[in-house]
Structures are given as C-alpha cells and as structure tokens.
Coordinates of C-alpha atoms in Angstrom, one line a residue:
X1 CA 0.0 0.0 0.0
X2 CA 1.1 3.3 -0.9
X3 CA 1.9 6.0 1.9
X4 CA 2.1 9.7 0.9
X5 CA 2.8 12.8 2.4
X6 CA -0.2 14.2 3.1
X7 CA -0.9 17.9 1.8
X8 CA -0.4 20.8 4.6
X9 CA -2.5 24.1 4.8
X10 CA -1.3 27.6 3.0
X11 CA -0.3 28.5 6.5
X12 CA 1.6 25.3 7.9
X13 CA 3.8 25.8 4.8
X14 CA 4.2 30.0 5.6
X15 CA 5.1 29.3 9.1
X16 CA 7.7 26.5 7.6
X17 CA 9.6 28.5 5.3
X18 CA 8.9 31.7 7.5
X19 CA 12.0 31.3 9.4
X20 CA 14.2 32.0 6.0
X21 CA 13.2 35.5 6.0
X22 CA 15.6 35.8 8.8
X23 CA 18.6 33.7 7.7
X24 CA 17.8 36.0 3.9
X25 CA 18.1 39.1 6.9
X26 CA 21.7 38.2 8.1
X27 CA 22.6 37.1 4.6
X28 CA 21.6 40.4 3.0
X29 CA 23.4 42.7 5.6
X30 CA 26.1 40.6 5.2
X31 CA 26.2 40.9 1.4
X32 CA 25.7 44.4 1.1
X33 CA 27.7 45.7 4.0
X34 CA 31.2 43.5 4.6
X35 CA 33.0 44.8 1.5
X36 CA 31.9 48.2 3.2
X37 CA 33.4 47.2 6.6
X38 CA 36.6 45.8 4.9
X39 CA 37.3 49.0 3.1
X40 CA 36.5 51.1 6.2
X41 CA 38.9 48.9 8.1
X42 CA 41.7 49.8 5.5
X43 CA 41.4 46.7 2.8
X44 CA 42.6 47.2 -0.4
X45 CA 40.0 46.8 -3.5
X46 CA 42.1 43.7 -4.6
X47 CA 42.4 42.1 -1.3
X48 CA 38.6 42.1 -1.1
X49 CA 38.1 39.1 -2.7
X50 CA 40.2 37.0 -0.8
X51 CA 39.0 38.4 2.2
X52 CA 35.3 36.9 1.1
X53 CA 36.6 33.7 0.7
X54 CA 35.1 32.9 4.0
X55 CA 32.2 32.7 3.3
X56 CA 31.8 30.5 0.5
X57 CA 34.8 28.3 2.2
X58 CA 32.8 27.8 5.3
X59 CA 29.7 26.6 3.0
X60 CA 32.0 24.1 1.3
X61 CA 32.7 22.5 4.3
X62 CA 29.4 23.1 6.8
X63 CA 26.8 22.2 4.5
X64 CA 27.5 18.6 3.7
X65 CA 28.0 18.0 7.5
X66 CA 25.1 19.7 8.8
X67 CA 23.3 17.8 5.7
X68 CA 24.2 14.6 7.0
X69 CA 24.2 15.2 10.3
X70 CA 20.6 16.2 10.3
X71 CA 19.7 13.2 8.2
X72 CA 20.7 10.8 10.8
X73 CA 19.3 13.6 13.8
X74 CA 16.4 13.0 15.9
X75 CA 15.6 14.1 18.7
X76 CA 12.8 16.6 20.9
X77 CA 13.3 19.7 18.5
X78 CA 13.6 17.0 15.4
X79 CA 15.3 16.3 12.5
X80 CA 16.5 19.4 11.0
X81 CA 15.0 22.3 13.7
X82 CA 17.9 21.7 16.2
X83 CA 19.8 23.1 13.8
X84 CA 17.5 26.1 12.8
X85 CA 17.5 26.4 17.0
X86 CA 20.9 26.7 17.5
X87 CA 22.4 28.1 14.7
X88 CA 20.1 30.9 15.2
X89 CA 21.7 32.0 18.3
X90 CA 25.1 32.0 17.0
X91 CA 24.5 33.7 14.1
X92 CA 22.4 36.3 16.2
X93 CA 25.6 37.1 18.1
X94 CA 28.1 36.6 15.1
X95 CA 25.5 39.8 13.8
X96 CA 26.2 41.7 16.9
X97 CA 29.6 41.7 17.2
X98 CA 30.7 42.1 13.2
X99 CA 30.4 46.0 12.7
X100 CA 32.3 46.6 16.0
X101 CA 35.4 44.9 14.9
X102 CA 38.1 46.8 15.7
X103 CA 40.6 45.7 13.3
X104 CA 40.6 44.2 9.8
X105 CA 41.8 40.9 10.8
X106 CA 38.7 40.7 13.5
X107 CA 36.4 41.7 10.6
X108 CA 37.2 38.9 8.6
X109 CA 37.2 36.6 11.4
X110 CA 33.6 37.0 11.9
X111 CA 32.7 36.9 8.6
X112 CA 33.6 33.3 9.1
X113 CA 31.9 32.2 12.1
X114 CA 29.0 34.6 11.0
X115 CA 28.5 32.6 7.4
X116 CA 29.7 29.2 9.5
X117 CA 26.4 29.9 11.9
X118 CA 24.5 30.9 8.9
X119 CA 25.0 28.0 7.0
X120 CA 24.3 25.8 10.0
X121 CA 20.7 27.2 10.0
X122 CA 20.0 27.5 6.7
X123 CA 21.4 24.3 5.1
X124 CA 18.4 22.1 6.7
X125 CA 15.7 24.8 5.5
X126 CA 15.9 23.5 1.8
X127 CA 15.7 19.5 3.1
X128 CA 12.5 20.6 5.5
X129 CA 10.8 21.3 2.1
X130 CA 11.5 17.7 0.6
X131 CA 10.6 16.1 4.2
X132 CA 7.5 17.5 4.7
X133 CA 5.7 18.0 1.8
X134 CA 4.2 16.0 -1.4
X135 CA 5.8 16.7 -4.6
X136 CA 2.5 18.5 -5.4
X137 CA 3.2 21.1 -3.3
X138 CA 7.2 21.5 -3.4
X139 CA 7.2 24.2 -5.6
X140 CA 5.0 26.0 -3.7
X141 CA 7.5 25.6 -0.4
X142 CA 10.5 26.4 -2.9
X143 CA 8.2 29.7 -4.2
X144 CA 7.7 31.0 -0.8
X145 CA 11.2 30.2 0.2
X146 CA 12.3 32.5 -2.6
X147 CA 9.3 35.1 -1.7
X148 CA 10.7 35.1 2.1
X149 CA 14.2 36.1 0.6
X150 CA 13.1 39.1 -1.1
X151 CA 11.2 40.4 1.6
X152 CA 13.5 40.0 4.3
X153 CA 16.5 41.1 1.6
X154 CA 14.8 44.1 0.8
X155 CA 14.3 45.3 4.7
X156 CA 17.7 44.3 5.2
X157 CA 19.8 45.8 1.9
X158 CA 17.9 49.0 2.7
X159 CA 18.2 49.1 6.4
X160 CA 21.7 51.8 7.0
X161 CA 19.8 54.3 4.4
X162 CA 16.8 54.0 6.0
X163 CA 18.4 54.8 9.2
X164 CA 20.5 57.3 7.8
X165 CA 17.7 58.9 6.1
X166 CA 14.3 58.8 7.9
X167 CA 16.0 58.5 11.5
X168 CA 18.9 61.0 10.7
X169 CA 21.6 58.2 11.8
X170 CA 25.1 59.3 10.8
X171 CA 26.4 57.2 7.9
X172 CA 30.0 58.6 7.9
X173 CA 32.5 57.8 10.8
X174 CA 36.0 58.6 11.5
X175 CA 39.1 56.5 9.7
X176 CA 38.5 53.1 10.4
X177 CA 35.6 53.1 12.3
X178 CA 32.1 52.0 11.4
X179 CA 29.0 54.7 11.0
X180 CA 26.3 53.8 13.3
X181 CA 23.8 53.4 10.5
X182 CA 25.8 50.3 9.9
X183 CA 25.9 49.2 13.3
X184 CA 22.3 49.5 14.1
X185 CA 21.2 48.0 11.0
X186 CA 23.4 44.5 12.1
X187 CA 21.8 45.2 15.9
X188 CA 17.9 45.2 14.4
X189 CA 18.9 42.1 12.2
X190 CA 19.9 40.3 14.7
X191 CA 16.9 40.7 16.9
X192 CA 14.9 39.7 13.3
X193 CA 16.8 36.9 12.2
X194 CA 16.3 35.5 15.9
X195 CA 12.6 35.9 16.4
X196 CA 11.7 34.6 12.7
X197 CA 13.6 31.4 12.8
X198 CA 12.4 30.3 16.1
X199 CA 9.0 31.1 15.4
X200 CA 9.7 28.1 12.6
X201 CA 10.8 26.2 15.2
X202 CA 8.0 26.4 17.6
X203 CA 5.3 26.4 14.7
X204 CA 6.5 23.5 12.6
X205 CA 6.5 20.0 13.0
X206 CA 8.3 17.2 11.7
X207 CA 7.8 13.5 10.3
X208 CA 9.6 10.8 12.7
X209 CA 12.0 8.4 11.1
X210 CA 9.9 5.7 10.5
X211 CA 7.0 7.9 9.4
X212 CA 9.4 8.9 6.0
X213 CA 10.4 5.4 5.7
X214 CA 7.3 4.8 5.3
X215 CA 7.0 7.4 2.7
X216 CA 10.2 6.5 1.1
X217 CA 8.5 2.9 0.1
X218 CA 6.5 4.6 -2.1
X219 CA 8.8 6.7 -4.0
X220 CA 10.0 3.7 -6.3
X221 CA 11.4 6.3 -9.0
X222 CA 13.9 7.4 -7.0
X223 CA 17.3 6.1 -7.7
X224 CA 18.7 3.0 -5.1
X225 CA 22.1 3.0 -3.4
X226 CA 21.4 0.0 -1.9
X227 CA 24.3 -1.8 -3.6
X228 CA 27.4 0.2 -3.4
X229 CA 29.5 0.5 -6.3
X230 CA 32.9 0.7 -6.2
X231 CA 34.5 4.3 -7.0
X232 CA 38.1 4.6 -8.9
X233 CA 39.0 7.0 -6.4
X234 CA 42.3 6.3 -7.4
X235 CA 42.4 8.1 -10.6
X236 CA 40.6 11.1 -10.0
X237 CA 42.6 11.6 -7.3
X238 CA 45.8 11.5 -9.0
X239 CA 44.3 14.2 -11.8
X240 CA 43.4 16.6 -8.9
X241 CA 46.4 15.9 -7.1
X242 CA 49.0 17.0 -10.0
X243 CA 47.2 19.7 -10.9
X244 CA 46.9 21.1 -8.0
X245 CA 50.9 20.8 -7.1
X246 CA 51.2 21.8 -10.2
X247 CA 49.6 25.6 -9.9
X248 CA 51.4 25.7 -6.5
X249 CA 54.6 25.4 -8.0
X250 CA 53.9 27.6 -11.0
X251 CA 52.8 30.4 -8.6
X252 CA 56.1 29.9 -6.2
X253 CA 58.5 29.6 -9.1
X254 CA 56.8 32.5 -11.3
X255 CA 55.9 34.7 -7.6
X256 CA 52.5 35.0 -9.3
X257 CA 49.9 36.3 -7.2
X258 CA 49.0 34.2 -3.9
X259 CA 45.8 34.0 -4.4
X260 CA 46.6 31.3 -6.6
X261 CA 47.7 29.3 -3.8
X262 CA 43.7 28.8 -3.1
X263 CA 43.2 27.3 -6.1
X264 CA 45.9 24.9 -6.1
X265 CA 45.7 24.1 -2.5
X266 CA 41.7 23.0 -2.9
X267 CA 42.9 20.4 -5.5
X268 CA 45.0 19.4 -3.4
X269 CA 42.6 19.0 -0.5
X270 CA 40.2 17.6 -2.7
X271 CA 43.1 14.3 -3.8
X272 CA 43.8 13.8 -0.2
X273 CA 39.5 13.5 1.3
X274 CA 39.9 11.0 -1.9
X275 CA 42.9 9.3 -0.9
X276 CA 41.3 8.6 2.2
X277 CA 37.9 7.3 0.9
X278 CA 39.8 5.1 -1.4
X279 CA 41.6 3.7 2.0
X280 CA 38.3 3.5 3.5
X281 CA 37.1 1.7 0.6
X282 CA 40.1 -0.7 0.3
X283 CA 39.6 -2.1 4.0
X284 CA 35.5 -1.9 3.2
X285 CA 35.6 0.7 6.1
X286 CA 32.8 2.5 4.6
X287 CA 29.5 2.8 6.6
X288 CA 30.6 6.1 8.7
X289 CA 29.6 9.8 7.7
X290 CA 32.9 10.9 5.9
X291 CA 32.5 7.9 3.3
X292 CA 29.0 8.4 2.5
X293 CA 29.9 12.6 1.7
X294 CA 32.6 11.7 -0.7
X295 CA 30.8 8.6 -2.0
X296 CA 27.7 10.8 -2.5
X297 CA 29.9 13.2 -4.5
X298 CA 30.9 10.4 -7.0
X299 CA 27.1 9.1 -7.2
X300 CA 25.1 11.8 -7.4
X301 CA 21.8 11.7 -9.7
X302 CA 22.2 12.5 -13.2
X303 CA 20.0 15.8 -13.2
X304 CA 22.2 17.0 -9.6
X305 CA 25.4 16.4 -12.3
X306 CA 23.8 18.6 -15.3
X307 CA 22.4 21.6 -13.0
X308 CA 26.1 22.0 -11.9
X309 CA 27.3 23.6 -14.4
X310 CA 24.0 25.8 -14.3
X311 CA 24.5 26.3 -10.6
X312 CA 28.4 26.8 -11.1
X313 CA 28.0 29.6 -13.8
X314 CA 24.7 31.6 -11.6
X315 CA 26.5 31.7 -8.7
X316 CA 30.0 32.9 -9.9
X317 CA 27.7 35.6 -11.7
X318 CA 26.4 36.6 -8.2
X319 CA 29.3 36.7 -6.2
X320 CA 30.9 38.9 -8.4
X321 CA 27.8 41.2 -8.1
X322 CA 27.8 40.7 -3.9
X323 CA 32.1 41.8 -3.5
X324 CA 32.6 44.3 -6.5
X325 CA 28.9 46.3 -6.6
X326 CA 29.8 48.6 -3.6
X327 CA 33.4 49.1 -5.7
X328 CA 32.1 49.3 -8.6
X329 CA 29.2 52.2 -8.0
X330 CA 31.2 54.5 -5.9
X331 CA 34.0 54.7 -8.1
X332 CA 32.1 54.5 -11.6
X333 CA 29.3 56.2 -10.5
X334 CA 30.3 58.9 -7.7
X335 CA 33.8 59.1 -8.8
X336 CA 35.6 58.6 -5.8
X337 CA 37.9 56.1 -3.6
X338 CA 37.9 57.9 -0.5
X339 CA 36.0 55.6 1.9
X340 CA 35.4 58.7 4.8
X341 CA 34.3 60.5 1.8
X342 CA 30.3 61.9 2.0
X343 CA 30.4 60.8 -1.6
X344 CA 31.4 57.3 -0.8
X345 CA 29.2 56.6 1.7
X346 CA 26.2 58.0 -0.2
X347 CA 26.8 55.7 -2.7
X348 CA 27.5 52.7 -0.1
X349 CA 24.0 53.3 0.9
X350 CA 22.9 53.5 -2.5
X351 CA 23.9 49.9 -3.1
X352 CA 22.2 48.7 0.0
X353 CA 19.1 50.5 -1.4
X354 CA 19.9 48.6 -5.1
X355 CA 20.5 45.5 -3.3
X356 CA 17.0 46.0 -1.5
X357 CA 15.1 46.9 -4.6
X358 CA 16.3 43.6 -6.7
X359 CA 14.9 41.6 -3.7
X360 CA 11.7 43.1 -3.7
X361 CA 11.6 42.6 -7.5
X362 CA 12.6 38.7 -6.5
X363 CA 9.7 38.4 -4.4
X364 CA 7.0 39.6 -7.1
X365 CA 8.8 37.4 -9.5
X366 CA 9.0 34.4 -7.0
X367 CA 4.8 34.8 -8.0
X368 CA 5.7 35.4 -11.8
X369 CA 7.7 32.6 -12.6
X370 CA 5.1 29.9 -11.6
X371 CA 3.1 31.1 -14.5
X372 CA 6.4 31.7 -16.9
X373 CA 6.9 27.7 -16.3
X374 CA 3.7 27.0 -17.2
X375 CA 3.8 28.9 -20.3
X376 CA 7.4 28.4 -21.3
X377 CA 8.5 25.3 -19.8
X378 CA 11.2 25.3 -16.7
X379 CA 14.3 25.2 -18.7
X380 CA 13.4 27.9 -20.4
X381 CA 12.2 30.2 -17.9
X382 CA 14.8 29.7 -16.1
X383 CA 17.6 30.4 -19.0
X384 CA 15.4 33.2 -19.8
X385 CA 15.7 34.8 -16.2
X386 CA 19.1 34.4 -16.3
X387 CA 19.5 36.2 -19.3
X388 CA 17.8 39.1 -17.7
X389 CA 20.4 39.0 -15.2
X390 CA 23.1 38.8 -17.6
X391 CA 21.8 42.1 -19.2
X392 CA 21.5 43.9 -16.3
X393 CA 25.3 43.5 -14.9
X394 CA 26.3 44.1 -18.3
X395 CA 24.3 47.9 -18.6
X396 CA 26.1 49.0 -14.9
X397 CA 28.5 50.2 -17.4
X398 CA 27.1 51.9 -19.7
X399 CA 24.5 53.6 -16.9
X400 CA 25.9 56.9 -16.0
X401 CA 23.0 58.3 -13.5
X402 CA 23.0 56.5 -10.2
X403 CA 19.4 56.5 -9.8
X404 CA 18.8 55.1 -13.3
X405 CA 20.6 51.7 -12.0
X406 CA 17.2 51.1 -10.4
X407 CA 16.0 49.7 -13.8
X408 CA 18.4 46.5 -14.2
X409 CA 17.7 45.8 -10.4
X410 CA 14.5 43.7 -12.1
X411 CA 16.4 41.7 -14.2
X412 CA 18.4 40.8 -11.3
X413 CA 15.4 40.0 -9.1
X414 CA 14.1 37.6 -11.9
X415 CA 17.5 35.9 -12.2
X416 CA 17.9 35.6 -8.2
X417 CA 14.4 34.5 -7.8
X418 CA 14.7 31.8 -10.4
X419 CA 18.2 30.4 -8.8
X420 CA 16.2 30.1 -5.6
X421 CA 13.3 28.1 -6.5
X422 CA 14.1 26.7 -10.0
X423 CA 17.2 24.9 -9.9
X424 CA 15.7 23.0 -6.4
X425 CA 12.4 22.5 -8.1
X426 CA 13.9 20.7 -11.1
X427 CA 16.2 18.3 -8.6
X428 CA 13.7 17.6 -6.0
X429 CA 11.8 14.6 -7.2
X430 CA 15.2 12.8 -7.8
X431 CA 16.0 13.1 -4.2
X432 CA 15.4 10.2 -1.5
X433 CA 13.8 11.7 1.7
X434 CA 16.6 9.6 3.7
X435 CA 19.5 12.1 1.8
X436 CA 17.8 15.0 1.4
X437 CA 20.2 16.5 4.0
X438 CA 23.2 15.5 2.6
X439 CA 22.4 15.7 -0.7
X440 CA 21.2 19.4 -0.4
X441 CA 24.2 19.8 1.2
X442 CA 26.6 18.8 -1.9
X443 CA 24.9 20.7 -4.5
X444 CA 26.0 24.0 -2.2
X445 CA 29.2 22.8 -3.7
X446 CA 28.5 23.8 -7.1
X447 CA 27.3 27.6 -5.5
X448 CA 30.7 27.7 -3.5
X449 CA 32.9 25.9 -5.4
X450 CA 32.2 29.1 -8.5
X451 CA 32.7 31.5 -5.4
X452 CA 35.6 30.1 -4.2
X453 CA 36.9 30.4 -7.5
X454 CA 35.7 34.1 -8.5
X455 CA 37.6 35.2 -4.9
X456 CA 41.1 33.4 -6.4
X457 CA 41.0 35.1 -10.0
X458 CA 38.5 37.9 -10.1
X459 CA 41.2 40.1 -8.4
X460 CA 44.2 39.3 -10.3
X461 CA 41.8 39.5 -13.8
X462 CA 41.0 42.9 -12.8
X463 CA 44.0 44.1 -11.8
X464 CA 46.2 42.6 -14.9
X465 CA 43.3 43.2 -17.7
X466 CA 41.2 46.1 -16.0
X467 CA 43.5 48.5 -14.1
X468 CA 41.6 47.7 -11.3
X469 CA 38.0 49.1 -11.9
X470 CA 35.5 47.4 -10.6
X471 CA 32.8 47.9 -13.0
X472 CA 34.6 45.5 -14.9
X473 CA 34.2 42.4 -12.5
X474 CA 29.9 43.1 -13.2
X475 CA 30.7 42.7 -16.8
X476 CA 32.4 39.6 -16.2
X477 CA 29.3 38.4 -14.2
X478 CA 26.6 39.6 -16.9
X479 CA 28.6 37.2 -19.1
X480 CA 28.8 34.3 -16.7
X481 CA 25.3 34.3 -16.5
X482 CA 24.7 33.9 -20.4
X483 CA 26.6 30.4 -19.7
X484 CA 24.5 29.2 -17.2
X485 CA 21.4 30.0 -19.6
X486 CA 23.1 27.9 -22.2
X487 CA 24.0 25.1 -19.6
X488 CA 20.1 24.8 -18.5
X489 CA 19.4 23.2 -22.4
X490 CA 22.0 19.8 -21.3
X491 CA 19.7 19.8 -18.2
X492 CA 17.8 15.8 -18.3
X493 CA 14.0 16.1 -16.2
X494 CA 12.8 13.3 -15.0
X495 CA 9.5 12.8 -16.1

C-alpha cells in the first residue's frame, strides 16, 4: 500500500519557510555591507576578494556535515529544527559583534563564524521542504522560500539608508571606524533573524524516522544506493592531485599572485578526502559519515550532475555582483575612492538600497515565474531569467546616473528569484527523503565551489586586464550568467 505525504495548509507551509526571512536578513546585511566594513577597516580593492573567501569556504565545508548530520538527527526539536534552534543563536551574536570589529583581521574573522552559523541554520531549510511535503506542493515551499528572501533582503539591503535617512543616523565615521547606521542595522537584524527562525521552530513540526520510511517505500522512481559500487578513487585523485601541485609550483617559481595558492591548494585537499575514501574503501571501512559525503559526490543523480554547471555559472555571476557592486558604484558612479568620503558613503548606501530593490523585485517574481513555467517550460524560464540578469550586470556600465541603476535591479530580481526556487524544483523529485540533507548539502558545492573560485582570480583578472575598476568584475558576471542559460538546455528532467 502506498503512503504519501499528506498535503499541509497555506499557512503550515508559511510558518515552515517563515523562518528563512531571517537567515535572507543576516545574509543580506552581510552581502551588502562587509565589502563596506573591509574598506573602512583599511582593505585594499584587490584584497577584497580574498578576504570573502570565508564565506563560501565555510559553505564548502558546513553544508554537507550539517546535511548529514541532520539526516541521521532526531531528537525533541527534530530532525532538522535543532539546527534552525541553534544556529540561530550564534548567528544572532556573530550579527552583533561584526560592525564593531576593531581591526581588519577581526572583521574577517567573523565573517567566518557569522557565514559558519549561517549555513548551520539555513542548510536544513531546503531539506525541511522535501521532508515535509508531497511533490505537489514543493514548488509552492520552494516559491515561498524565494518570496521570504526578497522580503526580508529588501528590509535588510535597505536598512543603513533607511536609518540614515528617515531617523537621521550618521552614515559617515571617523578613519577606520564604522558609521552607526551600519551598526544598528546589524543590531535590528539580529533581533529579526532570531525571532523569525524560532518562530519556525515552535510552529513547525516534523515527520519521525519511520514515518518517512514509510514514505520512502513509495517513492519507487527514486534512484537506489542500496548496492554500493565501487568508486576509482584512485584516478581522480591523481588528476586533482597533480594539478593542484602543479599551480602551487607555478605560482612559487613564477611569484605570481598568492591567491593562486587557493586554487591549487583546494585540489590538493580535494586528492587527499579521496585518498582517504579510497583507503576506506580498500579495507570496506565505509558505513561512517565521511565515506557516505565523498561517496555521495561520485554518485550523485544524473539531473544534480547537469544543473552544476547551471549552478556553477549563476553563482559565480552573483558573487561577483555581492564583492565588486559597492566598488564598482562608488568609483564609476560617484567618482571617488575615498571611503570617509560623504560621496562614498552616499553611494554605499545606494547599493544597500539597489540590493534592497532587486529583492523586492525577486519576491513579485517568486509569484511570476510559476506562471512563466507553465507557459514556457522550466528550462526555459529559467535560462530566460538568467539572461535578464546577464543584461542587467552588463548595462552597470554603460548607466551613467545613479538613480537610473534602479532599472536593471528587475532583471536581477528575476534571475535571483529563479536560482532560488528553479534549480531545487527541477532536482527535487530525484531526491530520496533519507539524503535529502546531505544531498542538499553537496549541490551547495556547485554555488561555493564558483565562489571560491571568482575570490582566487576575479582580483588578479581585474587588476592585470582592467586596471583595477570594478565595473569590470559586473561585466564579467553579466557574461557568466549567459553560460549558465546555455547550460540549463543539457539539463535531463525526470519525467
């Protein structure tokens, strides 16, 4: 007999996915305001990238733990809403602390435990989606997800310039300090990010164990790993192994840039998690948590392998947006460098306010795009929103009034809003219930792995082919994001 998830009220799924208004909160002040607090704190515009490398690096490793982790959890919060419990308190505190940092080396500390706590909390939000409700209705979670985003994204992006200029907060501060409308803004998130996600956890409930075993018996399409295979571990490992030696010696013998050494040395640490799981898998060692990530990897379904690529080129497009935007509008657009500057800080607060508007636009589009799939087809809506985005990014440059950047903020919000909800929608039915954590967890590796890679080279490309402007690194993203609209056409559905 066939056991299904039964359907859940408008509301039980609004109070589910409520709590990711607040993770989107800390997320946005985070994105539109560090790159601000590293300049203020004396960073260079080509050590910024490698300074963000924290976050993204952090995601690499937390979100397949935490995935797994919570797949094997249970307990009197749960499955996943320990982890929506107590991430949210350190995240709360990471938020308090960040804008008083006294140095630049603190700064960038906390950017790490801040995204660490962040991804702790929001990793088992996607997987909650996939436990609790039918297929039917997935898209629906997904939708609100993304709608949650915007809204909290927009409150948050917008939050120094609204203090600075409804409640007459200062937004300028002496030499290496942090204005207050910076400050406050991370207090107020804080308190928001806190209240939201716990009123998930008080509001929701879960399915026990055995209750999604049950459901699992049904879901017969869903590919088996019930008979390992064996992985040649062996000769991938060698491949990233020499390549990754090899771009460590290239950059010492040729003293190229040292950012270089990231790229190298995550090859590198890539051969060695396989050398390991090939020893593992030699002495059949191979029912513990470490084994089943890196097996995972190798073994992935065959749509999770195509919407890499589509993941790897969206996300690279946006981190580019998220370090260089703030760079990019205050010295194309108001003409300066100085980072005490009135000027600067005007247009600081202008990107928070850009930053705010393309996630409002993401939350009417989060109710748009339903309709553009039923129309168009997924694959296509999708590569069509990312176009949108492309074009935006690109026309930063040739936009010479400020305010008249407002305009490509709505190709952005249709390109954010479709990475949030399509890319999960189309992978969703090919996950088992019993992985969803972990699984979740390793397609974050195609949106860090992109990240990871635009904070090694998106320096050095600017500085070597750009002189240094900014603007440039947007360009670069705009085009990125025409790749990842071409890569959604190799992308398999399962029907």
């Amino acid at each position: 007999m066939n056991i299904e998830r039964p359907s859940l009220s408008f509301w039980q799924i609004w109070n589910m996915c409520l709590g990711f208004m607040g993770i989107q909160f800390g997320f946005a002040l985070q994105n539109a305001n560090v790159s601000r607090i590293f300049q203020t704190l004396g960073a260079d515009i080509d050590d910024i990238p490698i300074l963000w490398v924290a976050a993204p690096l952090t995601g690499l490793i937390v979100q397949p733990i935490i995935g797994y982790m919570s797949d094997k959890t249970w307990g009197r919060l749960g499955r996943r809403r320990p982890y929506f419990f107590y991430g949210a308190i350190v995240t709360t505190a990471a938020l308090l602390v960040m804008p008083n940092s006294p140095t630049l080396w603190v700064a960038a500390g906390m950017l790490w435990i801040m995204d660490a706590s962040i991804n702790v909390t929001m990793e088992p939000f996607r997987a909650l989606v996939g436990d609790n409700l039918p297929n039917k209705q997935r898209a629906l979670g997904y939708s609100l997800q993304s709608f949650f985003i915007g809204i909290g994204a927009v409150v948050a992006s917008s939050l120094p310039w609204i203090l600075s200029n409804w409640f007459d907060v200062s937004n300028t501060a002496a030499a290496g300090v942090i204005p207050e409308s910076v400050q406050y803004a991370f207090y107020i998130g804080g308190a928001f990010l806190l209240v939201s996600v716990m009123w998930t956890v008080f509001t929701t409930k879960e399915y026990s164990p055995e209750q999604l075993a049950a459901f699992e018996k049904s879901e017969a399409h869903l590919e088996s790993d019930t008979q390992k295979q064996e992985i040649n571990f062996g000769r991938t490992m060698s491949i990233s192994g020499v390549i990754g030696v090899s771009i460590i010696a290239l950059v010492t013998a040729l003293d190229l840039e040292k950012e270089l050494y990231l790229l190298g040395a995550g090859l590198v640490a890539f051969a060695l998690l396989q050398g390991i799981a090939l020893w593992q898998q030699a002495k059949e060692y191979t029912e513990n948590g470490f084994f089943a990530v890196v097996y995972d990897v190798f073994t992935m379904p065959t749509a999770m392998r195509q919407l890499a690529w589509v993941q790897f080129f969206s996300w690279f497009s946006l981190f580019a947006m998220w370090i260089y935007t703030t760079a990019a509008v205050t010295s194309y657009h108001y003409d300066t460098l100085d980072v005490t500057s009135k000027a600067y800080n005007d247009g600081a607060d202008w990107v928070g306010v850009l930053f705010a508007a393309y996630n409002g636009f993401a939350a009417l589009a989060a109710l748009i795009i339903p309709i553009m799939v039923k129309r168009m087809g997924i694959r296509l809506t999708h590569a069509l929103n990312l176009i949108l985005g492309a074009a935006a990014l690109i026309s930063f440059m040739f936009i010479a009034d400020p305010s008249w950047l407002m305009l490509p903020m709505v190709g952005i919000g249709f390109a954010w809003a479709s990475i949030l909800s399509l890319p999960y929608a189309m992978l969703s039915t090919t996950l088992p219930s019993a992985k969803m954590g972990v699984y979740m967890g390793i397609f974050n590796f195609f949106i860090v792995i992109p990240q990871l890679l635009a904070a090694s080279v998106l320096g050095l490309i600017l500085k070597h082919g750009f002189a240094n402007q900014p603007i440039y690194a947007l360009v670069i993203g705009g085009i990125s994001f025409v790749l990842g609209a071409i890569a959604v056409s190799r992308v398999k559905l399962v029907k």
